[in-house]
XYZ file of C-alpha atoms in Angstrom:
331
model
C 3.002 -37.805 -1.358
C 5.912 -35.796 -3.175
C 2.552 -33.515 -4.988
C 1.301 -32.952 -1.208
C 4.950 -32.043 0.105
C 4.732 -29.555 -2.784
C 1.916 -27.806 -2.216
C 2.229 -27.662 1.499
C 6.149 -26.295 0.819
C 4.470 -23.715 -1.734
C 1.477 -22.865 0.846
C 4.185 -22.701 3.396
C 5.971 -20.144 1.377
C 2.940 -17.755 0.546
C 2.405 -17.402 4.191
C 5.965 -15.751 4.215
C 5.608 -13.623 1.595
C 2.062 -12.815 3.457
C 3.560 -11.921 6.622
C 6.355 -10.068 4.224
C 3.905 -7.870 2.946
C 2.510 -7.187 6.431
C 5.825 -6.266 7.699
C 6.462 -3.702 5.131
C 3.221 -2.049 4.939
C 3.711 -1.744 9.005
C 7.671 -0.798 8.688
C 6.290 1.659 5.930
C 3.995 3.856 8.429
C 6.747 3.417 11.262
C 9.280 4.630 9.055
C 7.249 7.932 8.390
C 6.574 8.457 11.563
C 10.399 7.888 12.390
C 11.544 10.353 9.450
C 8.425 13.559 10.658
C 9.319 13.107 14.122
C 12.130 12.958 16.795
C 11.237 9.522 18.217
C 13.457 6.472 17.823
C 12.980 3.353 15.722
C 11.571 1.485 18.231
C 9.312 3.602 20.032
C 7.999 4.532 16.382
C 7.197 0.899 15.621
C 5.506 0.107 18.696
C 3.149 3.362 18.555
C 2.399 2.045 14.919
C 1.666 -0.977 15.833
C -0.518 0.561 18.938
C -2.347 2.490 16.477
C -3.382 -0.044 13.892
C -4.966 -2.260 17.066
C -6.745 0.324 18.090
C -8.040 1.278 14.960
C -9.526 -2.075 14.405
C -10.415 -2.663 17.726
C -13.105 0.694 17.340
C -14.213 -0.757 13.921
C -15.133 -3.847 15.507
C -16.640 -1.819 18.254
C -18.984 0.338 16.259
C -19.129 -1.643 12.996
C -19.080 -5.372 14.109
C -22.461 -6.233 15.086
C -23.607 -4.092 12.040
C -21.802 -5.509 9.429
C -22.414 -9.097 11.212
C -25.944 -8.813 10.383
C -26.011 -7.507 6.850
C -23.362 -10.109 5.581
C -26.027 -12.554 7.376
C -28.695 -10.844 5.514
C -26.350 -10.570 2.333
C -26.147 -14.661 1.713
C -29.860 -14.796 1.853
C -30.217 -12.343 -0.304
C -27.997 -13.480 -2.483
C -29.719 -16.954 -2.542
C -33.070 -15.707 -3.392
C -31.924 -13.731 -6.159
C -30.110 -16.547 -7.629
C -33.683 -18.308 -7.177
C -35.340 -15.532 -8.803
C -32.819 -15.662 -11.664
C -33.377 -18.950 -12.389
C -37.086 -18.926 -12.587
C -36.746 -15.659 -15.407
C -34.253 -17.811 -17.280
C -36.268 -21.069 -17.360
C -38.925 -18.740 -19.644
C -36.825 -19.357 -22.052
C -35.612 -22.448 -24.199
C -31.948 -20.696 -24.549
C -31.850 -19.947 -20.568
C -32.991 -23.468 -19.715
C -29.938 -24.822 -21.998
C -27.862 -22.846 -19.579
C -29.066 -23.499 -16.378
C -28.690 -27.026 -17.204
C -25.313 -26.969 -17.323
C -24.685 -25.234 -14.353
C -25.083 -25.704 -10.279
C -28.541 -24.536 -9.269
C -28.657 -22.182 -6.520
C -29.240 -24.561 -3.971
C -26.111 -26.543 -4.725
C -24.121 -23.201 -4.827
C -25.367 -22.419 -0.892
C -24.481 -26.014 -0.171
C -20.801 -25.512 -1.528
C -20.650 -21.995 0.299
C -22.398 -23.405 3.284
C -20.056 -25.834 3.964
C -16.756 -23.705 3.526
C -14.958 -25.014 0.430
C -12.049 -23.506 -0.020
C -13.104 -19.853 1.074
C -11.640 -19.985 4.238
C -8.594 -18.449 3.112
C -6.326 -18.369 6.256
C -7.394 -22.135 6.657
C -6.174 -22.635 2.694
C -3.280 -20.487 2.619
C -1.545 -22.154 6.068
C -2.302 -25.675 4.573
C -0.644 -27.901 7.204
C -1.449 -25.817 9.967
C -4.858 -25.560 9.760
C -5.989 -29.181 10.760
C -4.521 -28.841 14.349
C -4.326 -24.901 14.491
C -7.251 -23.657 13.556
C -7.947 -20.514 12.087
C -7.417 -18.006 15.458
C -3.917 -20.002 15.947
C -2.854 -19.410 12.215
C -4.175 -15.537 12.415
C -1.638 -15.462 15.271
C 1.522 -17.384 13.625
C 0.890 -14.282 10.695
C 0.760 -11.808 12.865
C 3.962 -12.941 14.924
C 5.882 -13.476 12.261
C 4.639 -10.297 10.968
C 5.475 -8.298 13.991
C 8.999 -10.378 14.259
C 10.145 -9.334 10.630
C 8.578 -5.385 10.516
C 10.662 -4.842 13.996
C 14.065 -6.144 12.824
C 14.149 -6.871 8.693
C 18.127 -6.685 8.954
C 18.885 -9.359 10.652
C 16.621 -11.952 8.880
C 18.226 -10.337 5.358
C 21.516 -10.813 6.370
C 21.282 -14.257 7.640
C 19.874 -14.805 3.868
C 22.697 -13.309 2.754
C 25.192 -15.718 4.325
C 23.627 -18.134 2.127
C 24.613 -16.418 -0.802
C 28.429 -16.539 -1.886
C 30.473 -13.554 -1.268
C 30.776 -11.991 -4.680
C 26.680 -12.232 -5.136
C 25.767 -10.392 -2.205
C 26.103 -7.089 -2.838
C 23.921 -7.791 -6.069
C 21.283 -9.818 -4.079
C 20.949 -7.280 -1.236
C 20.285 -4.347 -4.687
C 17.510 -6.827 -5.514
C 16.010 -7.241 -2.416
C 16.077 -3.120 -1.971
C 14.529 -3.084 -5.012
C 11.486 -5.458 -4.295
C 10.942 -3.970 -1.059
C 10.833 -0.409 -2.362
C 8.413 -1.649 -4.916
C 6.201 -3.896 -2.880
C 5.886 -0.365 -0.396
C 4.547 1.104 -2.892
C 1.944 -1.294 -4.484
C 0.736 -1.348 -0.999
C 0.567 2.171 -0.717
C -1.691 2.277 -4.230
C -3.739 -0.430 -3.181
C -4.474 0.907 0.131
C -5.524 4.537 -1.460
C -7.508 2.298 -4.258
C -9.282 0.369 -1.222
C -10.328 3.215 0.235
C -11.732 5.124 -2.799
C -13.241 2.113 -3.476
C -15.473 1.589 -0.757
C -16.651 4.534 -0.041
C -17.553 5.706 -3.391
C -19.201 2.570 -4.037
C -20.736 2.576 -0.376
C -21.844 6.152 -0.676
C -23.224 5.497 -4.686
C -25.305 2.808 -3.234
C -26.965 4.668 -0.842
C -27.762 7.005 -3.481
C -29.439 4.366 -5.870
C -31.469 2.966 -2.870
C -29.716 -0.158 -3.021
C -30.193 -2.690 0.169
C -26.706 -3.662 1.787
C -24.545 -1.067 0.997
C -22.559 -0.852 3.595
C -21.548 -4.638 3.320
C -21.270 -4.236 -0.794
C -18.883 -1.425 -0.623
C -16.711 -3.473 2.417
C -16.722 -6.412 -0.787
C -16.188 -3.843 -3.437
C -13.070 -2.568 -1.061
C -11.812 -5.647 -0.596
C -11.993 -6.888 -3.959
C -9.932 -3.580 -5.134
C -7.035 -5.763 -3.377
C -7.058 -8.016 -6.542
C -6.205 -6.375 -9.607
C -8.159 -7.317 -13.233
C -10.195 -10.264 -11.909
C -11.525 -7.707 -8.554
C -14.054 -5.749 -10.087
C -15.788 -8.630 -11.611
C -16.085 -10.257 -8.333
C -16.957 -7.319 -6.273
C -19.677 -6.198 -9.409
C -21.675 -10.002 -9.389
C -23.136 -9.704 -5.612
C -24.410 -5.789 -6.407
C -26.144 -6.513 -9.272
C -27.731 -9.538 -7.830
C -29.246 -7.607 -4.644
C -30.100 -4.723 -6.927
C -31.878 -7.465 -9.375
C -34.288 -8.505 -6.136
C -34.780 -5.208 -5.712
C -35.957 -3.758 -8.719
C -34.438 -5.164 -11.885
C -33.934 -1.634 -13.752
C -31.922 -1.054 -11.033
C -29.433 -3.729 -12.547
C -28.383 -1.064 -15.012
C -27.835 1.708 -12.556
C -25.518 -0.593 -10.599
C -23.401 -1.691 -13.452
C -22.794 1.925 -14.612
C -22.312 2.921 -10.984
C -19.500 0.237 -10.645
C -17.645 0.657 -14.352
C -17.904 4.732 -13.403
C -15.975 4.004 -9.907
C -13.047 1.442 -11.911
C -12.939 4.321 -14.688
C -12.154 6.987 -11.884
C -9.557 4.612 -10.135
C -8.247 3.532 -13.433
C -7.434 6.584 -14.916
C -7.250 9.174 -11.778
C -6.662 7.503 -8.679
C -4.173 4.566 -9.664
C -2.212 6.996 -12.048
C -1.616 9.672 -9.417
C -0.032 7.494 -6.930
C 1.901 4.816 -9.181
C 3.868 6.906 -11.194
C 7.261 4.956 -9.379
C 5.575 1.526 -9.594
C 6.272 -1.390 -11.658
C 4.188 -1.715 -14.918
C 2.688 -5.207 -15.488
C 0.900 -6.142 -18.687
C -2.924 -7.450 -17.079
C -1.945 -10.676 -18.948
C 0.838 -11.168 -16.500
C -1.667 -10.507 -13.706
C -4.143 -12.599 -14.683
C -2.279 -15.979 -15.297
C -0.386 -15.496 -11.775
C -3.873 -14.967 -10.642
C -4.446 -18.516 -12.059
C -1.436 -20.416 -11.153
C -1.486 -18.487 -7.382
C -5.460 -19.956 -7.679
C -4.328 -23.621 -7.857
C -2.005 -23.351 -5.328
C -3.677 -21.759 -2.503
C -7.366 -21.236 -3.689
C -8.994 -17.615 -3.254
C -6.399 -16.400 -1.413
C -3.673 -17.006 -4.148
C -5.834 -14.708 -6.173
C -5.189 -11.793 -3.582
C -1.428 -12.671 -3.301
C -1.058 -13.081 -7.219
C -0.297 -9.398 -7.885
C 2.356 -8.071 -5.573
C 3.901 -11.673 -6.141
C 4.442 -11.321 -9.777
C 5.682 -8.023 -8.726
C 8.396 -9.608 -6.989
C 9.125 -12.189 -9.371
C 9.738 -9.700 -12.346
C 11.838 -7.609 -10.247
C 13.978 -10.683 -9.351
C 14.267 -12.623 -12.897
C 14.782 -8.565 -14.739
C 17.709 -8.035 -12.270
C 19.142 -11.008 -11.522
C 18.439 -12.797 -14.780
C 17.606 -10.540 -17.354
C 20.467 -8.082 -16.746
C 23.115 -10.530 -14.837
C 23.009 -13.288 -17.024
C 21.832 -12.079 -20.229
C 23.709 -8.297 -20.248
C 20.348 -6.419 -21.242
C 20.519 -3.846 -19.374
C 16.368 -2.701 -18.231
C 14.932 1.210 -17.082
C 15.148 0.017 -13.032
C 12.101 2.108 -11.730
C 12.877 5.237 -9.635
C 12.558 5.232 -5.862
């Protein structure tokens, strides 16, 4: 009982610092559009949030039914390359070793089939998703979302009346600080998204490759999660391109280390000169503890909240408690 009270409180909180994020990246555009024009806080906000629905409302529109069908078309694909896989490997003593110690293909669909764990909104909300569903959690996010991006200042100083008098000053620097920060992760991921998929959309086209529309949405998404991303977004390309034409296996992988070399060392390093540097070993075991918690969606959550964390234990620990005085990142 007490573990289950645990991980619903700890699901519980991810969902905040979910609809945190949201906030920000939303208060982040409305903010710019406050600052390069003469229109007040509000109206700014709303036209922001205007914007963004419409945006995904055409994507839907024109994209929907598309991608619909290739994702469709993706899991079968996917399936009968696994297949395919597994009969090359079972030519060989050393690849039936292997393949006996793992799922076969058909178990894999089953697991997928059924939904495991990746329905992520349904993971993430924990306690809500039983009676909720998944539309009624997407709504509680985007609420709360909505509720925080249109005043932050009130819900941070009601924190701070929590705190005692003579912390607050120090608490409210902190919680500046993450916010700046988490703005601007946001900001490189977004740019990293989008350089993402359509280089790897537009390189797949190129090669011939089946799907590519729906690969480079994956690859895009998959640029979300630091370290541990790439892998994922590389396994379903080279299995489509290995139903294709094998050789084409090769072609793939280079076009997909050439695409993290340019975001590695062009994109990422142009827009994150003011952002917090995190060893990848940091990354990945917040990856893995944010895993256990709430499943495949912990993994996407894992880097901007070890972000966070570091920020918080450095400031408030590191230079409160301990007098070591730390570089604080410009803003």
């Amino acid at each position: 009982v007490l573990a289950n009270f645990v991980g619903a409180t700890l699901s519980v909180l991810l969902l905040l610092f979910l609809c945190g994020l949201i906030a920000l990246g939303v208060r982040s555009i409305s903010d710019w559009v406050t600052k390069h024009t003469p229109l007040s806080d509000k109206v700014a906000l709303a036209l922001t949030v205007i914007l963004i629905v419409v945006l995904l409302v055409g994507l839907a529109f024109f994209l929907g039914a598309r991608l619909a069908g290739q994702f469709s078309q993706l899991g079968s694909t996917l399936q009968e390359s696994l297949s395919q896989f597994e009969e090359q490997l079972r030519q060989y003593s050393w690849g039936e070793q292997i393949l006996q110690q793992l799922p076969t293909s058909e178990q894999l669909s089953q697991q997928i089939s059924s939904g495991g764990n990746l329905d992520i909104f349904t993971s993430i909300t924990g306690i809500f998703s039983s009676t909720l569903g998944f539309l009624s959690s997407t709504i509680i996010i985007i609420f709360i979302s909505l509720f925080l991006a249109a005043q932050p200042e009130v819900y941070r100083d009601n924190f701070l009346r929590l705190i005692p008098k003579e912390k607050r000053d120090r608490i409210r620097q902190t919680l500046t600080q993450v916010a700046d920060t988490l703005q601007i992760w946001l900001l490189t991921r977004f740019i990293s998204i989008l350089v993402i998929g359509v280089l790897t959309t537009v390189g797949l086209l190129l090669l011939n490759i089946p799907l590519a529309l729906s690969l480079g949405i994956l690859a895009a998404l998959a640029g979300f999660i630091p370290t541990l991303g790439p892998i994922l977004a590389l396994i379903p390309a080279i299995l489509v391109a290995f139903i294709t034409t094998p050789y084409q296996v090769v072609a793939v992988f280079l076009l997909y280390i050439g695409i993290q070399m340019v975001e590695n060392y062009l994109v990422s390093p142009a827009v994150q000169k003011r952002m917090l540097y995190l060893p990848p070993a940091y990354i990945i075991v917040a990856q893995m503890l944010s895993g256990i918690v709430a499943g495949p969606f912990g993994l996407i959550l894992a880097a901007p909240l070890a972000t966070a964390l570091v920020i918080i234990v450095r400031m408030l620990y590191v230079e409160d408690v301990l007098g070591d005085a730390m570089e604080t990142p410009p803003t």
